[in-house]
Structures are given as structure tokens and as C-alpha cells.
Short mmCIF file of C-alpha atoms in Angstrom, two decimals:
data_model
loop_
_atom_site.label_atom_id
_atom_site.label_comp_id
_atom_site.label_asym_id
_atom_site.label_seq_id
_atom_site.Cartn_x
_atom_site.Cartn_y
_atom_site.Cartn_z
CA MET P 64 -11.99 96.47 -5.94
CA LYS P 65 -13.44 96.61 -2.44
CA LYS P 66 -11.17 95.22 0.27
CA PHE P 67 -12.49 92.59 2.65
CA ASP P 68 -12.16 93.93 6.19
CA LEU P 69 -11.59 91.32 8.94
CA SER P 70 -11.13 93.82 11.72
CA LEU P 71 -12.73 93.39 15.13
CA LYS P 72 -15.34 96.01 14.28
CA SER P 73 -16.44 94.10 11.21
CA ILE P 74 -17.22 90.92 13.17
CA GLU P 75 -18.78 92.61 16.18
CA PRO P 76 -22.30 92.27 14.67
CA LEU P 77 -21.76 88.52 14.46
CA PHE P 78 -20.91 88.32 18.14
CA GLU P 79 -23.94 90.43 18.95
CA LYS P 80 -26.17 88.07 16.94
CA ALA P 81 -24.55 85.04 18.56
CA GLY P 82 -25.18 86.57 21.97
CA LYS P 83 -28.87 86.85 21.18
CA ILE P 84 -29.14 83.09 20.28
CA SER P 85 -30.81 81.01 22.94
CA LYS P 86 -28.97 78.36 24.92
CA VAL P 87 -30.87 75.57 23.16
CA HIS P 88 -29.85 76.84 19.75
CA ARG P 89 -26.26 77.15 20.91
CA ILE P 90 -26.31 73.52 22.03
CA LEU P 91 -27.83 72.46 18.72
CA ILE P 92 -25.18 74.40 16.81
CA CYS P 93 -22.42 72.77 18.88
CA VAL P 94 -23.90 69.33 18.34
CA ALA P 95 -24.28 69.98 14.61
CA THR P 96 -20.71 71.25 14.42
CA PHE P 97 -19.50 68.19 16.30
CA ILE P 98 -21.45 65.90 13.98
CA VAL P 99 -19.99 67.63 10.93
CA ILE P 100 -16.47 67.26 12.32
CA ILE P 101 -17.07 63.58 13.11
CA GLY P 102 -18.57 63.08 9.65
CA LEU P 103 -15.57 64.68 7.99
CA PHE P 104 -13.25 62.54 10.11
CA VAL P 105 -15.14 59.37 9.20
CA TYR P 106 -15.35 60.23 5.52
CA PHE P 107 -11.80 61.44 4.95
CA LEU P 108 -9.83 59.40 7.50
CA TYR P 109 -11.73 56.42 8.87
CA LEU P 110 -13.57 55.11 5.79
CA PRO P 111 -10.46 54.87 3.55
CA LYS P 112 -8.61 53.05 6.32
CA PHE P 113 -11.61 50.82 7.00
CA GLU P 114 -11.86 49.92 3.31
CA ARG P 115 -8.13 49.24 3.23
CA LEU P 116 -8.46 47.10 6.35
CA ASN P 117 -11.30 45.11 4.77
CA LYS P 118 -9.23 44.62 1.64
CA LEU P 119 -6.24 43.44 3.65
CA ASN P 120 -8.47 41.13 5.67
CA SER P 121 -9.91 39.66 2.47
CA GLU P 122 -6.43 39.23 1.02
CA TYR P 123 -5.31 37.57 4.25
CA LYS P 124 -8.22 35.11 4.15
CA ASN P 125 -7.46 34.31 0.52
CA PHE P 126 -3.83 33.78 1.44
CA GLU P 127 -4.84 31.49 4.32
CA GLN P 128 -7.05 29.45 1.99
CA SER P 129 -4.28 29.23 -0.61
CA LEU P 130 -1.79 28.24 2.07
CA ALA P 131 -4.13 25.57 3.46
CA LEU P 132 -4.71 24.24 -0.06
CA ALA P 133 -0.98 24.18 -0.74
CA LYS P 134 -0.32 22.36 2.55
CA ASN P 135 -3.05 19.85 1.73
CA LYS P 136 -1.59 19.23 -1.73
CA ALA P 137 1.88 18.92 -0.24
CA ALA P 138 0.59 16.38 2.29
CA GLN P 139 -1.13 14.42 -0.49
CA LEU P 140 2.02 14.60 -2.59
CA ASN P 141 4.05 13.20 0.30
CA LYS P 142 1.50 10.40 0.69
CA TYR P 143 1.71 9.63 -3.04
CA ARG P 144 5.50 9.62 -2.83
CA GLU P 145 5.35 7.20 0.09
CA LYS P 146 2.94 4.98 -1.84
CA ILE P 147 5.23 5.08 -4.87
CA LYS P 148 8.24 4.17 -2.73
CA LEU P 149 6.28 1.31 -1.17
CA ALA P 150 5.11 0.11 -4.58
CA GLU P 151 8.67 0.28 -5.91
CA ALA P 152 9.94 -1.70 -2.92
CA LYS P 153 7.25 -4.34 -3.43
CA TYR P 154 8.05 -4.43 -7.14
CA LYS P 155 11.74 -5.02 -6.42
CA ILE P 156 10.86 -7.83 -4.01
CA ALA P 157 8.56 -9.37 -6.61
CA MET P 158 11.23 -9.08 -9.29
CA LYS P 159 13.70 -10.89 -7.04
CA ALA P 160 11.20 -13.73 -6.81
CA LEU P 161 10.77 -13.74 -10.61
CA PRO P 162 14.02 -14.77 -12.29
CA ASP P 163 14.82 -13.71 -15.82
CA LYS P 164 15.27 -16.15 -18.67
CA LYS P 165 18.97 -16.82 -18.11
CA GLU P 166 18.36 -17.83 -14.48
CA ILE P 167 15.79 -20.53 -15.24
CA PRO P 168 18.29 -23.38 -15.84
CA SER P 169 19.93 -22.80 -12.45
CA LEU P 170 16.49 -22.68 -10.81
CA LEU P 171 15.50 -26.00 -12.38
CA THR P 172 18.80 -27.43 -11.19
CA SER P 173 17.96 -26.23 -7.67
CA ILE P 174 14.65 -28.11 -7.85
CA THR P 175 16.31 -31.38 -8.87
CA GLU P 176 19.00 -30.96 -6.21
CA SER P 177 16.28 -30.38 -3.60
CA GLY P 178 14.68 -33.68 -4.62
CA LYS P 179 17.95 -35.59 -4.48
CA ASP P 180 18.85 -34.05 -1.12
CA ALA P 181 15.46 -35.21 0.16
CA GLY P 182 16.33 -38.78 -0.86
CA LEU P 183 14.08 -39.00 -3.91
CA GLU P 184 14.84 -40.75 -7.18
CA PHE P 185 13.71 -38.86 -10.28
CA LEU P 186 11.87 -40.86 -12.92
CA LEU P 187 10.86 -37.76 -14.89
CA PHE P 188 11.83 -34.11 -14.91
CA GLN P 189 10.37 -32.53 -18.04
CA PRO P 190 10.05 -28.73 -18.52
CA GLU P 191 6.94 -27.93 -20.57
CA SER P 192 6.11 -25.01 -22.85
CA GLU P 193 5.97 -21.59 -21.24
CA ILE P 194 2.61 -19.94 -20.66
CA ASN P 195 2.76 -16.16 -21.09
CA LYS P 196 0.89 -14.11 -18.48
CA ASP P 197 1.40 -10.45 -19.34
CA PHE P 198 4.61 -9.33 -17.56
CA TYR P 199 5.58 -12.85 -16.46
CA ALA P 200 5.56 -16.37 -17.85
CA GLU P 201 4.71 -19.67 -16.18
CA ILE P 202 7.15 -22.53 -16.65
CA PRO P 203 5.53 -25.86 -15.76
CA VAL P 204 7.71 -28.88 -15.13
CA SER P 205 6.34 -32.43 -15.04
CA ILE P 206 7.94 -34.41 -12.23
CA LYS P 207 7.82 -38.08 -11.22
CA VAL P 208 9.80 -39.30 -8.24
CA VAL P 209 10.14 -42.40 -6.10
CA GLY P 210 10.44 -42.19 -2.32
CA ASN P 211 8.55 -42.49 0.94
CA TYR P 212 6.17 -39.96 2.49
CA HIS P 213 8.92 -38.37 4.53
CA ASN P 214 11.13 -37.90 1.45
CA VAL P 215 8.29 -36.35 -0.54
CA GLY P 216 7.33 -34.03 2.32
CA LEU P 217 10.94 -32.96 2.75
CA PHE P 218 11.20 -32.27 -0.99
CA PHE P 219 8.12 -30.05 -0.98
CA ASP P 220 9.44 -28.22 2.09
CA LYS P 221 12.76 -27.53 0.36
CA ILE P 222 10.92 -26.25 -2.71
CA SER P 223 8.91 -23.82 -0.57
CA ARG P 224 12.14 -22.43 0.91
CA LEU P 225 13.72 -21.53 -2.43
CA SER P 226 14.28 -17.81 -3.00
CA ARG P 227 12.31 -18.02 -6.24
CA ILE P 228 8.60 -18.71 -6.49
CA VAL P 229 7.88 -22.38 -7.19
CA ASN P 230 4.40 -23.83 -6.77
CA ILE P 231 3.59 -27.53 -6.66
CA LYS P 232 0.24 -28.69 -8.05
CA ASP P 233 -1.53 -31.75 -9.50
CA ILE P 234 0.00 -34.07 -6.92
CA VAL P 235 -0.75 -37.76 -7.45
CA ILE P 236 0.68 -40.43 -5.12
CA ARG P 237 0.60 -44.13 -5.99
CA THR P 238 1.84 -47.07 -3.96
CA PRO P 239 2.96 -49.86 -6.29
CA GLU P 240 3.88 -53.10 -4.54
CA GLY P 241 7.44 -53.25 -3.26
CA LYS P 242 8.51 -50.00 -4.85
CA GLY P 243 7.66 -47.37 -2.23
CA LEU P 244 5.70 -44.33 -3.36
CA ASN P 245 5.47 -43.04 -6.90
CA THR P 246 4.68 -39.34 -6.75
CA SER P 247 3.70 -37.31 -9.80
CA CYS P 248 3.28 -33.55 -9.70
CA THR P 249 3.77 -30.38 -11.67
CA SER P 250 6.09 -27.70 -10.37
CA VAL P 251 5.35 -24.25 -11.72
CA THR P 252 7.96 -21.55 -11.60
CA TYR P 253 7.78 -18.08 -13.05
CA ARG P 254 10.07 -15.73 -14.87
CA PHE P 255 9.94 -12.03 -15.65
CA VAL P 256 9.16 -11.21 -19.29
CA GLU P 257 11.07 -8.15 -20.49
CA THR P 258 9.31 -5.54 -22.61
CA LYS P 259 11.39 -6.25 -25.72
CA GLU P 260 10.68 -9.95 -25.45
CA LYS P 261 6.98 -9.28 -24.94
CA ASP P 262 6.83 -6.99 -27.98
CA ALA P 263 8.61 -9.59 -30.10
CA ALA P 264 6.12 -12.26 -29.00
CA ASN P 265 3.17 -10.00 -29.85
CA THR P 266 4.66 -9.28 -33.28
CA ALA P 267 5.13 -12.99 -33.92
CA LYS P 268 1.49 -13.64 -33.00
CA LYS P 269 0.29 -10.99 -35.48
CA LYS P 270 2.27 -12.63 -38.28
#
């Protein structure tokens, strides 16, 4: 096998040929060599890093979008929690104003005591049948009292100041001779209807 000789003598012809190349060709060769080196650098070093950078940038944008979405959902969740807390607080306040069944007798007693404290004489105090209204029930009470305008006004004022909800409606005032004012009205109070009680009432209706 013939040995490959890299001695100075073997490459002298190349130098001689290179020496014969014009200056323009030398410049072109240098430029071409430079372009090849730059191309190799771009292809093997820059492009992979550029692609990696683009990928990281895309991942970062996706992460930013996910983070913004998560923050938005968290903010909405906090708003919903605040709304739920507010609704629960309002519900508790409403429930305090709606007594349960066992508290109704004491509430009716409070109404009669308010009338007596106002200086009225009761001619009638008759609780009527309950009227169911979904989660609560209306309890109307027919009332007839005797007293002057001031007494009646004071009675209504005391009713409005009770901790429980009591509405006065159907007010009729008569002035019989020598007997002051006869006032008829209907007081309506409300009570909370528990789920078990409501289910039992619905079952009874179906039967």
C-alpha cells in the first residue's frame, strides 16, 4: 500500500499554484471560506440554540397564559366565596326574623302585650290557618281593639319594633258613639318551615 506523504516537498506544488492565483480570486476564496465557516457555525451552534430559545419562549408564554388564567379563576373563586359568605350572613339574619314553630306562641304573646302596653283593649285576637309559602309560612291573626288614635299608633309602632317580622294589613277604623275607636286589622307573622315538615305536608297533599 502506497504511503501518503505530507512532507513539505509534497505540498510545494500547492503553494506554487496558490501563488499564481490572482488577488481577486484570493479574496473570493477567503470570503467563501468565511461564509462556509459562518454557515457551519449557524447550522451547528446557532440554529439549535435559536430553536431551543423559541421553544422556551413559547413555553414561557404558555406558562404566562396559564398563570393569568389561574389568577383570574382564583380571583373569581374569591368573589364567589365572598358572595356565598354574604348570602349566608343574609340568610342567618332572615332566619332570625323567621321564628320556628315552637316560638310562635311567644311571638303572639308579644303582640298582645304590645297592644296592652299601648293602652288598647282587645276584643278579638284570633290566629287563622297558616298559609304555606315554600320555605316559610304566613300566620295571619285577626285583631279587634278599642282605643284612641294615639293608642293605635303606639301599638303599630311597637309591632314594627319587634325582632320578628310582623306586618299589619286590612286596617279598618270605626268610631262608634261614646266608645272611642274600634280598630280591626290583620297581623301577619311568618315562621320558617323545616324541610322535614315541608316534605310531610307535600306527602299529605298527595294522599
